[in-house]
Coordinates of C-alpha atoms in Angstrom, one line a residue:
X1239 CA -29.0 0.5 23.4
X1240 CA -30.9 1.0 26.6
X1241 CA -29.9 2.2 30.0
X1242 CA -29.3 -1.3 31.2
X1243 CA -26.8 -2.0 28.4
X1244 CA -24.7 1.1 28.3
X1245 CA -22.4 0.0 31.1
X1246 CA -22.8 3.4 32.8
X1247 CA -24.0 2.7 36.3
X1248 CA -25.9 5.4 38.1
X1249 CA -27.9 7.0 35.3
X1250 CA -29.6 9.2 37.8
X1251 CA -29.0 12.7 39.2
X1252 CA -26.4 12.9 41.9
X1253 CA -26.8 15.3 44.9
X1254 CA -24.9 15.6 48.1
X1255 CA -23.1 12.3 47.7
X1256 CA -26.1 10.2 46.7
X1257 CA -28.1 9.3 43.6
X1258 CA -31.6 10.6 43.6
X1259 CA -34.7 8.4 43.3
X1260 CA -37.2 8.4 40.5
X1261 CA -38.7 11.5 39.0
X1262 CA -40.6 11.9 35.8
X1263 CA -38.7 10.0 33.1
X1264 CA -36.8 11.8 30.4
X1265 CA -36.6 9.9 27.2
X1266 CA -33.3 10.2 25.5
X1267 CA -33.6 9.5 21.7
X1268 CA -30.9 8.4 19.2
X1269 CA -31.0 11.1 16.5
X1270 CA -29.9 8.6 13.9
X1271 CA -32.7 6.0 14.4
X1272 CA -35.2 7.8 16.7
X1273 CA -35.1 4.8 19.0
X1274 CA -35.0 5.2 22.8
X1275 CA -31.5 5.2 24.2
X1276 CA -32.6 5.4 27.8
X1277 CA -35.2 6.8 30.1
X1278 CA -33.7 8.5 33.1
X1279 CA -35.5 10.0 36.1
X1280 CA -35.5 13.8 36.1
X1281 CA -34.8 16.1 39.0
X1282 CA -37.3 18.7 40.2
X1283 CA -36.8 22.3 41.4
X1284 CA -36.7 21.0 45.0
X1285 CA -33.8 18.8 44.0
X1286 CA -31.9 21.7 42.4
X1287 CA -32.5 23.7 45.6
X1288 CA -31.1 20.8 47.6
X1289 CA -28.1 20.6 45.3
X1290 CA -27.3 24.4 45.6
X1291 CA -27.6 24.1 49.4
X1292 CA -25.3 21.1 49.4
X1293 CA -22.7 22.9 47.3
X1294 CA -23.0 26.0 49.5
X1295 CA -22.6 24.0 52.6
X1296 CA -19.6 22.0 51.2
X1297 CA -17.9 25.2 50.3
X1298 CA -18.6 27.2 53.5
X1299 CA -18.2 24.5 56.0
X1300 CA -16.4 21.7 54.3
X1301 CA -12.7 21.0 53.8
X1302 CA -12.6 21.1 50.0
X1303 CA -11.7 24.8 49.5
X1304 CA -9.0 24.8 52.2
X1305 CA -7.1 21.5 51.6
X1306 CA -3.8 21.8 49.8
X1307 CA -4.1 22.2 46.1
X1308 CA -2.0 19.0 45.5
X1309 CA -4.5 17.0 47.6
X1310 CA -7.4 18.4 45.5
X1311 CA -5.6 17.5 42.4
X1312 CA -5.1 13.9 43.5
X1313 CA -8.8 13.6 44.1
X1314 CA -9.6 15.1 40.7
X1315 CA -7.2 12.7 39.0
X1316 CA -9.0 9.8 40.7
X1317 CA -12.2 11.3 39.3
X1318 CA -10.8 11.4 35.8
X1319 CA -9.5 7.8 36.2
X1320 CA -13.0 6.6 37.2
X1321 CA -14.2 8.1 33.9
X1322 CA -11.4 6.6 32.0
X1323 CA -12.5 3.1 33.3
X1324 CA -15.8 3.8 31.5
X1325 CA -14.1 5.0 28.3
X1326 CA -15.6 2.3 26.0
X1327 CA -19.2 2.8 27.3
X1328 CA -18.8 6.6 27.3
X1329 CA -17.9 6.4 23.6
X1330 CA -20.9 4.2 22.8
X1331 CA -23.2 6.6 24.7
X1332 CA -21.9 9.7 22.9
X1333 CA -22.7 8.1 19.6
X1334 CA -26.2 7.0 20.8
X1335 CA -27.3 10.3 22.3
X1336 CA -25.6 12.8 19.9
X1337 CA -25.3 11.0 16.6
X1338 CA -21.5 11.7 16.5
X1339 CA -19.5 9.5 14.2
X1340 CA -17.8 6.6 16.1
X1341 CA -14.3 7.8 15.4
X1342 CA -15.1 11.3 16.6
X1343 CA -16.9 10.1 19.7
X1344 CA -14.1 7.8 20.8
X1345 CA -11.0 9.7 19.7
X1346 CA -12.1 13.3 20.2
X1347 CA -15.1 13.5 22.5
X1348 CA -14.0 10.9 25.0
X1349 CA -10.2 10.3 24.8
X1350 CA -9.7 14.0 23.9
X1351 CA -11.8 15.2 26.8
X1352 CA -10.2 12.9 29.3
X1353 CA -6.7 13.8 28.1
X1354 CA -7.4 17.5 28.4
X1355 CA -8.8 17.0 31.9
X1356 CA -5.5 15.5 32.9
X1357 CA -3.7 18.3 31.2
X1358 CA -5.8 20.8 33.2
X1359 CA -4.3 19.3 36.4
X1360 CA -0.8 19.9 35.1
X1361 CA -1.7 23.5 34.2
X1362 CA -3.2 24.2 37.6
X1363 CA -0.1 22.8 39.3
X1364 CA 2.1 25.2 37.3
X1365 CA 0.1 28.3 38.6
X1366 CA 1.2 30.0 41.8
X1367 CA -1.4 30.2 44.5
X1368 CA 0.2 33.5 45.5
X1369 CA 2.7 35.8 43.9
X1370 CA 4.4 39.0 44.8
X1371 CA 2.7 42.0 43.4
X1372 CA 5.2 44.1 41.4
X1373 CA 5.2 47.5 43.2
X1374 CA 8.2 49.8 42.9
X1375 CA 10.3 49.8 46.0
X1376 CA 9.9 53.5 46.6
X1377 CA 6.1 53.0 46.6
X1378 CA 6.4 50.2 49.2
X1379 CA 8.2 52.4 51.8
X1380 CA 5.6 53.7 54.2
X1381 CA 6.7 55.9 57.2
X1382 CA 10.1 54.4 57.1
X1383 CA 8.8 50.8 57.0
X1384 CA 8.7 48.5 54.0
X1385 CA 5.4 47.0 53.0
X1386 CA 4.8 43.7 51.3
X1387 CA 2.3 43.4 48.5
X1388 CA 1.1 39.9 47.5
X1389 CA -1.6 38.7 45.1
X1390 CA -3.4 35.5 46.1
X1391 CA -5.8 33.4 44.1
X1392 CA -8.9 31.9 45.8
X1393 CA -12.0 30.0 44.7
X1394 CA -15.2 31.8 43.7
X1395 CA -17.5 29.6 45.7
X1396 CA -20.5 27.7 44.2
X1397 CA -20.4 27.3 40.5
X1398 CA -23.3 26.5 38.2
X1399 CA -22.2 24.6 35.1
X1400 CA -24.5 24.3 32.1
X1401 CA -22.9 22.7 29.0
X1402 CA -24.4 22.2 25.6
X1403 CA -25.3 19.0 23.8
X1404 CA -22.9 18.7 20.9
X1405 CA -19.8 17.6 22.7
X1406 CA -21.3 16.9 26.2
X1407 CA -18.4 15.3 28.0
X1408 CA -15.8 17.7 26.7
X1409 CA -17.9 20.8 27.7
X1410 CA -18.8 19.4 31.1
X1411 CA -15.1 18.6 31.9
X1412 CA -13.9 21.9 30.7
X1413 CA -16.1 23.5 33.4
X1414 CA -16.0 21.0 36.2
X1415 CA -12.3 20.1 36.3
X1416 CA -10.9 23.7 36.5
X1417 CA -13.7 24.7 39.0
X1418 CA -12.9 21.7 41.3
X1419 CA -9.1 22.2 41.0
X1420 CA -9.5 25.9 42.1
X1421 CA -11.5 24.7 45.2
X1422 CA -15.0 25.5 44.1
X1423 CA -18.1 23.4 44.5
X1424 CA -20.2 22.7 41.5
X1425 CA -23.8 22.1 40.4
X1426 CA -23.8 20.6 36.9
X1427 CA -26.8 20.4 34.7
X1428 CA -26.4 18.7 31.3
X1429 CA -28.5 19.4 28.2
X1430 CA -31.7 17.3 28.3
X1431 CA -30.9 16.4 24.7
X1432 CA -27.7 14.6 25.6
X1433 CA -27.5 14.0 29.4
X1434 CA -26.2 10.4 29.7
X1435 CA -22.4 10.8 29.4
X1436 CA -22.6 13.8 31.8
X1437 CA -24.6 11.8 34.3
X1438 CA -21.6 9.5 34.5
X1439 CA -19.7 12.2 36.3
X1440 CA -21.8 11.7 39.4
X1441 CA -20.9 8.0 39.6
X1442 CA -17.2 8.9 39.0
X1443 CA -17.3 11.5 41.8
X1444 CA -18.7 9.0 44.3
X1445 CA -16.1 6.4 43.3
X1446 CA -13.2 9.0 43.5
X1447 CA -14.2 10.1 47.0
X1448 CA -15.2 13.7 46.3
X1449 CA -16.8 14.9 49.5
X1450 CA -20.6 15.1 49.5
X1451 CA -21.9 18.4 47.9
X1452 CA -18.6 19.2 46.0
X1453 CA -20.0 17.9 42.7
X1454 CA -23.8 17.6 42.1
X1455 CA -25.2 16.5 38.7
X1456 CA -28.9 16.9 37.9
X1457 CA -30.9 16.3 34.7
X1458 CA -34.2 17.9 34.0
X1459 CA -36.9 18.0 31.3
X1460 CA -37.3 21.7 31.1
X1461 CA -35.4 24.7 32.4
X1462 CA -36.8 25.5 35.8
X1463 CA -33.7 24.1 37.6
X1464 CA -31.4 25.9 35.2
X1465 CA -33.2 29.2 36.1
X1466 CA -32.6 28.5 39.8
X1467 CA -29.0 27.8 39.1
X1468 CA -28.6 31.3 37.4
X1469 CA -30.7 33.3 39.9
X1470 CA -30.1 31.8 43.4
X1471 CA -28.1 34.2 45.5
X1472 CA -26.2 31.2 47.0
X1473 CA -24.5 30.6 43.6
X1474 CA -21.4 32.7 43.0
X1475 CA -20.8 32.0 39.3
X1476 CA -22.4 30.5 36.2
X1477 CA -20.6 28.8 33.4
X1478 CA -22.7 28.3 30.3
X1479 CA -22.1 27.0 26.7
X1480 CA -24.8 27.4 24.2
X1481 CA -26.7 29.9 22.1
X1482 CA -26.2 33.6 22.3
X1483 CA -29.9 34.2 23.0
X1484 CA -29.8 31.9 26.1
X1485 CA -26.5 33.3 27.2
X1486 CA -28.0 36.8 27.1
X1487 CA -30.9 35.6 29.2
X1488 CA -28.5 34.0 31.7
X1489 CA -26.6 37.2 32.0
X1490 CA -29.8 39.1 32.8
X1491 CA -30.8 36.4 35.4
X1492 CA -27.5 36.6 37.1
X1493 CA -27.2 40.4 37.1
X1494 CA -29.3 41.1 40.3
X1495 CA -26.8 39.1 42.4
X1496 CA -23.7 40.1 40.4
X1497 CA -22.5 36.6 39.8
X1498 CA -19.5 36.0 37.6
X1499 CA -20.9 34.8 34.3
X1500 CA -18.6 32.7 32.0
X1501 CA -20.2 32.3 28.5
X1502 CA -19.1 30.4 25.4
X1503 CA -21.8 31.3 22.9
X1504 CA -22.6 31.2 19.2
X1505 CA -20.4 31.9 16.3
X1506 CA -20.4 32.5 12.6
X1507 CA -16.7 31.9 12.0
X1508 CA -15.1 32.7 8.7
X1509 CA -12.4 30.7 7.0
X1510 CA -10.3 33.0 4.7
X1511 CA -8.5 31.2 1.9
X1512 CA -5.8 33.4 0.5
X1513 CA -4.9 33.1 -3.2
X1514 CA -2.1 30.7 -2.4
X1515 CA -4.4 28.3 -0.6
X1516 CA -7.6 28.3 -2.6
X1517 CA -7.2 24.7 -3.5
X1518 CA -7.8 23.8 0.1
X1519 CA -11.2 25.4 0.4
X1520 CA -13.3 22.5 -0.8
X1521 CA -11.7 20.1 1.7
X1522 CA -12.2 22.7 4.4
X1523 CA -15.9 22.9 3.6
X1524 CA -16.2 19.1 3.8
X1525 CA -14.4 19.1 7.1
X1526 CA -17.1 21.4 8.6
X1527 CA -19.7 18.9 7.4
X1528 CA -17.9 15.9 8.9
X1529 CA -17.4 17.7 12.3
X1530 CA -20.5 16.8 14.3
X1531 CA -22.7 17.4 11.2
X1532 CA -21.8 21.1 11.4
X1533 CA -23.0 21.4 15.0
X1534 CA -20.0 23.3 16.4
X1535 CA -19.9 26.9 17.4
X1536 CA -16.3 27.3 16.3
X1537 CA -16.7 25.7 12.8
X1538 CA -15.9 27.9 9.9
X1539 CA -19.3 28.0 8.2
X1540 CA -18.5 31.1 6.2
X1541 CA -15.8 30.4 3.6
X1542 CA -14.2 33.4 1.9
X1543 CA -12.3 33.0 -1.4
X1544 CA -11.0 35.3 -4.1
X1545 CA -13.9 36.5 -6.2
X1546 CA -12.1 35.6 -9.4
X1547 CA -11.9 31.9 -8.3
X1548 CA -15.3 31.6 -6.5
X1549 CA -17.0 29.6 -9.3
X1550 CA -14.1 27.2 -9.3
X1551 CA -14.3 26.7 -5.6
X1552 CA -18.0 26.2 -5.7
X1553 CA -17.7 23.6 -8.4
X1554 CA -15.0 21.7 -6.4
X1555 CA -17.0 22.0 -3.2
X1556 CA -20.2 20.8 -4.9
X1557 CA -18.3 17.7 -6.1
X1558 CA -16.6 17.1 -2.7
X1559 CA -19.7 17.6 -0.6
X1560 CA -22.1 15.7 -2.8
X1561 CA -19.8 12.7 -2.4
X1562 CA -20.1 12.7 1.4
X1563 CA -22.1 9.8 2.7
X1564 CA -25.0 10.8 5.0
X1565 CA -26.2 8.2 7.4
X1566 CA -25.7 5.9 10.4
X1567 CA -22.9 7.3 12.5
X1568 CA -21.9 3.7 13.5
X1569 CA -21.2 2.8 9.9
X1570 CA -17.4 3.4 9.2
X1571 CA -18.4 4.5 5.7
X1572 CA -20.5 7.4 6.9
X1573 CA -19.1 10.9 6.6
X1574 CA -21.9 13.0 8.0
X1575 CA -24.3 11.9 10.8
X1576 CA -27.6 13.4 12.0
X1577 CA -28.3 16.7 13.7
X1578 CA -29.7 16.4 17.3
X1579 CA -33.4 16.9 16.8
X1580 CA -36.3 17.6 14.4
X1581 CA -36.2 21.2 15.5
X1582 CA -32.6 21.4 14.3
X1583 CA -33.5 19.9 10.9
X1584 CA -36.2 22.6 10.6
X1585 CA -33.7 25.3 11.5
X1586 CA -31.4 24.2 8.8
X1587 CA -34.2 24.1 6.2
X1588 CA -35.4 27.5 7.3
X1589 CA -32.0 29.1 7.0
X1590 CA -31.4 27.7 3.6
X1591 CA -34.8 28.9 2.5
X1592 CA -34.1 32.4 3.8
X1593 CA -30.8 32.4 2.0
X1594 CA -32.5 31.7 -1.3
X1595 CA -35.1 34.4 -0.7
X1596 CA -32.3 36.9 -0.3
X1597 CA -30.3 36.0 -3.4
X1598 CA -28.4 32.9 -2.3
X1599 CA -28.0 29.9 -4.6
X1600 CA -27.9 26.3 -3.3
X1601 CA -25.0 24.6 -5.0
X1602 CA -25.5 21.2 -3.5
X1603 CA -27.8 19.7 -0.8
X1604 CA -30.4 21.8 0.9
X1605 CA -33.0 19.2 1.9
X1606 CA -34.1 17.3 5.0
X1607 CA -33.7 13.5 4.5
X1608 CA -36.3 11.9 6.8
X1609 CA -36.3 8.7 4.7
X1610 CA -32.9 7.8 6.3
X1611 CA -34.8 7.2 9.6
X1612 CA -33.5 10.0 11.8
X1613 CA -32.8 13.7 12.0
X1614 CA -30.8 14.1 8.8
X1615 CA -30.2 17.2 6.7
X1616 CA -28.1 17.1 3.5
X1617 CA -24.6 18.6 3.6
X1618 CA -25.3 21.9 1.9
X1619 CA -23.2 24.6 0.2
X1620 CA -24.7 27.9 -0.6
X1621 CA -23.3 30.6 -2.9
X1622 CA -23.9 34.0 -1.2
X1623 CA -23.7 37.4 -3.0
X1624 CA -22.8 39.3 0.2
X1625 CA -22.8 39.3 4.0
X1626 CA -26.3 41.0 4.1
X1627 CA -27.7 37.6 3.4
X1628 CA -29.2 36.1 6.7
X1629 CA -27.2 32.9 6.2
X1630 CA -24.0 35.0 6.6
X1631 CA -25.2 36.4 9.8
X1632 CA -27.2 33.8 11.7
X1633 CA -25.8 30.7 13.3
X1634 CA -27.3 27.6 11.7
X1635 CA -25.7 24.8 13.7
X1636 CA -25.9 22.2 11.0
X1637 CA -24.1 21.0 7.9
X1638 CA -24.7 24.2 6.0
X1639 CA -21.7 26.3 4.7
X1640 CA -21.8 29.5 2.7
X1641 CA -19.2 30.7 0.2
X1642 CA -18.5 34.4 -0.4
X1643 CA -16.0 36.1 -2.7
X1644 CA -13.6 38.9 -1.8
X1645 CA -11.9 41.4 -4.0
X1646 CA -8.6 41.7 -2.0
X1647 CA -7.2 41.0 1.5
X1648 CA -8.7 44.1 3.0
X1649 CA -12.1 43.1 1.7
X1650 CA -11.7 39.6 3.1
X1651 CA -11.0 41.0 6.5
X1652 CA -14.0 43.3 6.2
X1653 CA -16.3 40.4 5.3
X1654 CA -14.9 38.2 8.1
X1655 CA -15.5 40.9 10.7
X1656 CA -19.0 41.8 9.4
X1657 CA -20.8 39.8 12.1
X1658 CA -22.0 40.3 15.7
X1659 CA -20.0 37.2 16.7
X1660 CA -16.4 36.9 17.5
X1661 CA -15.7 33.3 18.6
X1662 CA -13.2 31.9 16.1
X1663 CA -11.9 31.9 12.6
X1664 CA -9.2 30.7 10.3
X1665 CA -6.8 31.9 7.7
X1666 CA -5.1 29.7 5.1
X1667 CA -2.1 30.6 3.0
X1668 CA 1.7 31.3 3.3
X1669 CA 2.4 31.5 7.0
X1670 CA 3.6 35.0 7.4
X1671 CA 0.9 36.5 5.2
X1672 CA -1.8 34.4 6.9
X1673 CA -0.6 35.5 10.4
X1674 CA -0.8 39.1 9.3
X1675 CA -4.4 38.6 8.2
X1676 CA -5.2 36.6 11.4
X1677 CA -4.2 39.5 13.6
X1678 CA -6.9 41.6 12.0
X1679 CA -9.7 39.2 12.6
X1680 CA -12.0 40.2 15.5
X1681 CA -12.3 36.9 17.2
X1682 CA -11.1 35.2 20.4
X1683 CA -9.3 32.4 18.5
X1684 CA -7.9 32.4 15.0
X1685 CA -6.3 29.3 13.5
X1686 CA -3.6 29.7 10.9
X1687 CA -3.4 26.8 8.5
X1688 CA -5.0 24.6 11.1
X1689 CA -3.4 25.7 14.4
X1690 CA -3.4 24.0 17.8
X1691 CA -6.4 22.8 19.8
X1692 CA -5.6 21.5 23.3
X1693 CA -5.7 22.1 27.0
X1694 CA -2.7 24.4 27.0
X1695 CA -4.3 27.1 24.9
X1696 CA -7.4 28.9 26.0
X1697 CA -10.4 29.8 23.8
X1698 CA -13.2 32.3 24.3
X1699 CA -15.5 34.6 22.4
X1700 CA -15.5 38.3 21.8
X1701 CA -18.6 40.4 21.4
X1702 CA -21.8 38.3 21.2
X1703 CA -19.8 35.1 21.3
X1704 CA -19.2 35.2 25.0
X1705 CA -17.2 36.3 28.1
X1706 CA -14.1 34.9 29.8
X1707 CA -12.2 31.9 28.4
X1708 CA -11.9 28.2 28.8
X1709 CA -8.8 25.9 29.0
X1710 CA -5.3 27.1 29.5
X1711 CA -4.1 29.3 32.3
X1712 CA -7.0 31.7 31.7
X1713 CA -9.5 28.8 32.0
X1714 CA -8.2 28.1 35.5
X1715 CA -8.1 31.7 36.6
X1716 CA -11.7 32.2 35.4
X1717 CA -12.8 30.0 38.4
X1718 CA -10.7 32.0 40.9
X1719 CA -10.8 35.5 42.3
X1720 CA -7.8 37.7 43.2
X1721 CA -7.1 39.0 46.7
X1722 CA -4.5 41.6 47.4
X1723 CA -2.7 41.2 50.7
X1724 CA -0.5 44.0 51.9
X1725 CA 1.3 44.4 55.2
X1726 CA 4.0 46.4 57.0
X1727 CA 6.2 45.2 59.8
X1728 CA 4.7 45.6 63.2

């Protein structure tokens, strides 16, 4: 597939209502075949400066922040509809640039993303723009006069949005739609590893009639533009999804201007299988492999099972995982596709090697598979003796799952919490028992026997997994600031 056959018009950066001309080309590669998907012109630092200026002007002097919320919502719905008209081509492009399985790309990464964008409009409509602040009546009486106390919600201003590569459309819309609904203007910079589906947002914005400067989309080869987005004093907030190390750097870059920083960062999530649910562990491990080849920050890549049944689980997992078919994501028989890059293959191999050096045992997999023609790494299960092993502590972002044994429930909770991360987790077993364990896990989201994933429930990390939350009511309020209004009769 090339840029001319994707069906996605406007595969160029979009600034202040117009597509940019040609910059140095960025070659986007299919991770399954290493063929060129497209070559797109990149934006330079001057283009990013222009985008920030356009967003600042659109917020300070334009109508977007001040028009009624229902009118903004109508424009956002037209924007989503413009993307929905490109649904088929978006799905094809997600497969080509990320290596996602076809069913996942279409059903989850495109249809799911667009559905949640529409749900975000519903959530925003349910939130009051102002609400009475609950102050006791005796506290409101001032000098014989009664004061009113109202809390209003207003936009932050200019938002820099920087999503990751693994689910590019999902992550971009989680940031852009709430920010726009709240009345902000946005500068959006996709990952250079997977920019194509996100670039489609520029064409959709133009078609939907978003005013110039309200949404700007720029792709770059390096990170100079991203640095400007996180340091420029004209930017009021930064929303980033990616690694903890980069998130930490962004927080430092934003600190001098005291921007709001919204971070969804790395994870090393644990899945605890209670004694009544141990038979589900092998399938749970296989599910991690199938989900974007393990490239998901919320995936449960540490599996905790009763020590007495650990060998049994490892044997079942080895059989289940060894049967997974690694290969072309367009083949309906494929279970696990490629990782995004050669660097990611190396990271997987290095993490497995480190696990071995520290006493881990590879039960199945553990090798790169270059003969398959792309960036492939075997689905891998590693038996770990304890959480001191680096594989139990460091995020791999690939099809590598570790299995640890616990003595009792208290020990399981201790192992699950023995990490600097706190993004997600899961507990499997009888509902009441599993819920009680879930309440003890130090993470922003804990799924019990699967749980719910959708626009109406927010997610977000604790500790080194991030700040603030996305989706749900909290995901809208994250792009707003509160103002207290109080008045007494004249």
